[in-house]
Amino acid sequence: AQTVTQSQPEMSVQEAETVTLSCTYDTSESDYYLFWYKQPPSRQMILVIRQEAYKQQNATENRFSVNFQKAAKSFSLKISDSQLGDAAMYFCAYRSYYAGGTSYGKLTFGQGTILTVHP
Amino acid sequence: DADVTQTPRNRITKTGKRIMLECSQTKGHDRMYWYRQDPGLGLRLIYYSFDVKDINKGEISDGYSVSRQAQAKFSLSLESAIPNQTALYFCATSEVGGSTTNTGELFFGEGSRLTVL
């Protein structure tokens, strides 16, 4: 079974600075997806960024980018020019590429990292 | 209106009571999921359904049951609630996934916070 680990329960950053959230995962599969979800105080789960394992290029979405290290099974999220609205819980998640099989297409989540942004 | 709607948003109940959390979606997705969120544990899968006739247990299904009334509706029941089931519950949907054009991204409802006293 796949596991996802976020080793940083809490992180903080100054507004306009850069912060990196860590995520590691364990899998025996070669094809999969990785996601970062944001959960602000409103509780809504918002997709921030996704990465396909078969793509070597790291995904970017505006101020958000990832450092995907497939061999190391590492998937970190970098937030540049941090804004007060970035304050939230961030979850890393894994999904098997294949719809069938033992993973059944479900997402496996890490424990979450609470990000505080200081003005 | 939200694509995935959960009711109630918040609920306080007593030990031993039966509780139903409801989820409806307008995204037209076949796959629906119920997750539970606890501090320090992330989201854990309770049940999932790939279509109306296909319902499967997740990693923490004990004490819960589900009903898929239609493609658009998926309900989670706690037959006899206990304090340990106090948590934030999420319903989610997805397409089948497993292709270069569809990653099987989950679309979440706004969550139902359940407190069992």
Coordinates of C-alpha atoms in Angstrom, one line a residue:
Chain A
A1 CA 0.0 0.0 0.0
Q2 CA 1.1 3.5 -0.7
T3 CA 2.0 5.9 2.1
V4 CA 2.5 9.7 2.1
T5 CA 4.4 11.5 4.8
Q6 CA 4.5 15.2 5.6
S7 CA 7.2 15.6 8.3
Q8 CA 6.5 19.3 9.0
P9 CA 3.3 19.7 11.1
E10 CA 3.7 23.5 11.0
M11 CA 5.7 26.0 8.9
S12 CA 5.8 29.8 8.9
V13 CA 6.9 32.4 6.4
Q14 CA 7.1 36.2 6.1
E15 CA 4.9 37.8 3.6
A16 CA 6.7 38.1 0.2
E17 CA 9.2 35.4 1.2
T18 CA 9.5 31.9 -0.2
V19 CA 8.7 28.7 1.7
T20 CA 9.0 25.0 0.9
L21 CA 6.7 22.3 2.2
S22 CA 8.1 18.7 2.2
C23 CA 6.4 15.5 1.2
T24 CA 7.7 12.0 0.8
Y25 CA 5.9 8.9 -0.4
D26 CA 6.4 5.2 -0.6
T27 CA 5.2 3.2 -3.6
S28 CA 6.2 0.3 -5.8
E29 CA 4.4 1.7 -8.8
S30 CA 6.1 3.5 -11.6
D31 CA 3.2 5.5 -12.9
Y32 CA 1.2 7.8 -10.6
Y33 CA 0.0 11.3 -9.8
L34 CA 0.9 13.6 -7.0
F35 CA -1.1 16.5 -5.8
W36 CA -1.0 19.4 -3.4
Y37 CA -4.3 20.5 -1.9
K38 CA -4.8 23.6 0.2
Q39 CA -7.4 23.8 3.0
P40 CA -8.0 27.4 4.2
P41 CA -10.0 28.1 7.4
S42 CA -13.2 27.8 5.3
R43 CA -12.5 24.0 5.2
Q44 CA -12.7 23.9 1.4
M45 CA -10.2 21.5 -0.2
I46 CA -8.6 23.4 -3.2
L47 CA -6.3 21.8 -5.7
V48 CA -3.0 23.7 -5.9
I49 CA -0.9 21.7 -8.3
R50 CA -0.6 18.3 -9.8
Q51 CA 2.4 16.3 -11.1
E52 CA 2.3 13.3 -13.4
A53 CA 5.2 10.9 -12.5
Y54 CA 6.0 10.1 -16.1
K55 CA 6.8 13.8 -16.7
Q56 CA 10.3 14.8 -15.8
Q57 CA 9.5 18.5 -15.9
N58 CA 8.4 20.0 -12.5
A59 CA 4.9 21.4 -12.5
T60 CA 4.3 25.1 -11.9
E61 CA 1.2 27.2 -11.3
N62 CA 1.9 30.9 -10.9
R63 CA 3.7 31.3 -7.6
F64 CA 3.5 27.6 -6.8
S65 CA 6.0 25.1 -8.1
V66 CA 7.1 21.6 -7.1
N67 CA 10.4 19.8 -6.9
F68 CA 9.6 16.2 -7.9
Q69 CA 12.4 13.8 -7.3
K70 CA 11.1 10.4 -8.4
A71 CA 14.1 8.3 -7.4
A72 CA 14.0 9.8 -3.9
K73 CA 10.2 9.7 -3.8
S74 CA 10.1 13.3 -2.8
F75 CA 7.5 15.9 -3.8
S76 CA 8.0 19.3 -2.2
L77 CA 5.9 22.4 -2.8
K78 CA 7.5 25.8 -3.1
I79 CA 5.5 29.0 -2.6
S80 CA 7.1 32.1 -3.9
D81 CA 6.2 35.7 -2.9
S82 CA 4.0 34.4 -0.1
Q83 CA 0.7 36.2 0.5
L84 CA -1.5 36.3 3.5
G85 CA -4.1 34.3 1.6
D86 CA -1.7 31.4 1.4
A87 CA -2.1 30.7 5.1
A88 CA -3.8 27.3 5.2
M89 CA -3.3 23.6 5.8
Y90 CA -1.6 21.9 2.9
F91 CA -2.0 18.3 2.1
C92 CA 0.2 16.2 -0.2
A93 CA -1.7 13.3 -1.9
Y94 CA -0.8 10.3 -4.1
R95 CA -2.9 8.5 -6.7
S96 CA -2.1 5.5 -8.8
Y97 CA -2.2 6.1 -12.5
Y98 CA -4.3 3.0 -13.1
A99 CA -8.0 3.1 -12.4
G100 CA -8.1 -0.6 -11.4
G101 CA -6.0 -2.8 -9.2
T102 CA -5.5 -2.7 -5.5
S103 CA -5.3 1.1 -5.3
Y104 CA -8.8 1.5 -6.9
G105 CA -8.0 5.1 -8.0
K106 CA -8.3 6.6 -4.6
L107 CA -6.1 9.4 -3.2
T108 CA -3.9 8.7 -0.2
F109 CA -3.1 11.8 1.8
G110 CA -0.3 13.0 4.1
Q111 CA -0.9 14.3 7.6
G112 CA -0.9 17.9 6.5
T113 CA 1.3 21.0 7.2
I114 CA -0.2 24.2 8.7
L115 CA 1.3 27.2 7.0
T116 CA 1.3 30.6 8.8
V117 CA 2.1 33.7 6.9
H118 CA 3.3 36.7 8.9
P119 CA 2.7 40.2 7.6
Chain B
D1 CA -24.3 26.5 -6.4
A2 CA -21.5 24.2 -5.4
D3 CA -20.7 21.2 -7.6
V4 CA -20.5 18.9 -4.5
T5 CA -22.9 19.7 -1.7
Q6 CA -22.8 18.2 1.8
T7 CA -25.5 18.5 4.4
P8 CA -25.4 19.2 7.2
R9 CA -22.4 21.5 7.4
N10 CA -22.2 21.2 11.2
R11 CA -23.9 18.8 13.6
I12 CA -23.7 18.1 17.3
T13 CA -25.2 14.9 18.5
K14 CA -25.1 12.5 21.4
T15 CA -23.6 9.1 21.9
G16 CA -25.8 6.3 20.5
K17 CA -27.7 8.5 18.1
R18 CA -28.0 7.6 14.4
I19 CA -26.6 10.2 12.1
M20 CA -26.7 10.5 8.3
L21 CA -24.5 12.8 6.3
E22 CA -25.6 13.5 2.8
C23 CA -23.8 14.3 -0.4
S24 CA -25.0 15.3 -3.8
Q25 CA -23.1 16.3 -6.9
T26 CA -23.8 17.9 -10.2
K27 CA -20.5 17.1 -11.8
G28 CA -21.8 13.9 -13.5
H29 CA -19.0 11.8 -12.0
D30 CA -19.5 8.1 -11.4
R31 CA -17.0 7.9 -8.5
M32 CA -17.8 9.2 -5.1
Y33 CA -15.9 9.0 -1.8
W34 CA -16.3 9.7 1.9
Y35 CA -13.2 10.8 3.8
R36 CA -12.7 11.6 7.4
Q37 CA -10.2 14.3 8.6
D38 CA -8.6 14.3 12.0
P39 CA -5.8 16.6 13.3
G40 CA -2.4 15.0 12.6
L41 CA -3.9 12.2 10.5
G42 CA -4.8 13.9 7.3
L43 CA -7.8 12.5 5.3
R44 CA -8.6 8.9 5.5
L45 CA -10.9 7.0 3.2
I46 CA -14.1 5.5 4.8
Y47 CA -16.0 4.2 1.8
Y48 CA -15.9 4.7 -2.0
S49 CA -18.3 3.9 -4.8
F50 CA -17.4 3.6 -8.5
D51 CA -21.0 3.4 -9.5
V52 CA -24.5 2.8 -8.0
K53 CA -23.9 -0.9 -7.8
D54 CA -20.3 -0.8 -6.7
I55 CA -19.5 0.2 -3.1
N56 CA -16.3 -0.6 -1.3
K57 CA -14.9 -0.2 2.1
G58 CA -12.0 2.1 2.7
E59 CA -9.3 1.9 5.4
I60 CA -11.5 3.0 8.3
S61 CA -15.1 1.7 7.5
D62 CA -15.9 0.2 11.0
G63 CA -18.9 1.9 12.5
Y64 CA -20.0 3.5 9.2
S65 CA -22.3 2.5 6.4
V66 CA -23.1 4.1 3.1
S67 CA -25.8 4.2 0.5
R68 CA -25.5 5.2 -3.1
Q69 CA -29.1 6.2 -4.0
A70 CA -28.3 7.5 -7.5
Q71 CA -25.3 8.5 -9.5
A72 CA -25.5 11.9 -7.9
K73 CA -26.1 10.9 -4.3
F74 CA -23.9 9.2 -1.7
S75 CA -24.9 9.1 2.0
L76 CA -22.8 8.2 5.0
S77 CA -24.4 6.8 8.1
L78 CA -23.3 6.4 11.7
E79 CA -25.7 3.8 13.1
S80 CA -24.7 4.5 16.7
A81 CA -22.4 7.5 17.0
I82 CA -19.5 7.5 19.5
P83 CA -17.3 10.4 20.6
N84 CA -14.4 8.8 18.7
Q85 CA -16.3 9.6 15.5
T86 CA -16.0 13.4 16.1
A87 CA -14.3 14.7 13.0
L88 CA -14.6 16.6 9.8
Y89 CA -16.2 14.5 7.0
F90 CA -15.7 15.1 3.3
C91 CA -17.5 13.8 0.3
A92 CA -15.6 13.9 -3.0
T93 CA -16.1 12.9 -6.6
S94 CA -13.8 12.1 -9.5
E95 CA -13.8 10.9 -13.0
V96 CA -12.3 7.5 -13.8
G97 CA -8.8 8.8 -14.3
G98 CA -5.8 6.9 -15.5
S99 CA -5.1 8.8 -18.7
T100 CA -3.0 11.7 -19.9
T101 CA -6.1 13.9 -20.1
N102 CA -7.7 12.9 -16.8
T103 CA -5.7 12.6 -13.6
G104 CA -8.6 11.5 -11.4
E105 CA -8.4 14.7 -9.4
L106 CA -10.9 14.7 -6.5
F107 CA -13.5 17.4 -6.2
F108 CA -14.5 18.0 -2.6
G109 CA -17.6 19.2 -0.9
E110 CA -17.3 21.8 1.9
G111 CA -17.2 19.3 4.7
S112 CA -19.5 18.3 7.5
R113 CA -18.2 18.9 11.0
L114 CA -19.7 16.3 13.3
T115 CA -19.3 16.4 17.1
V116 CA -20.5 13.5 19.2
L117 CA -20.9 14.2 22.9

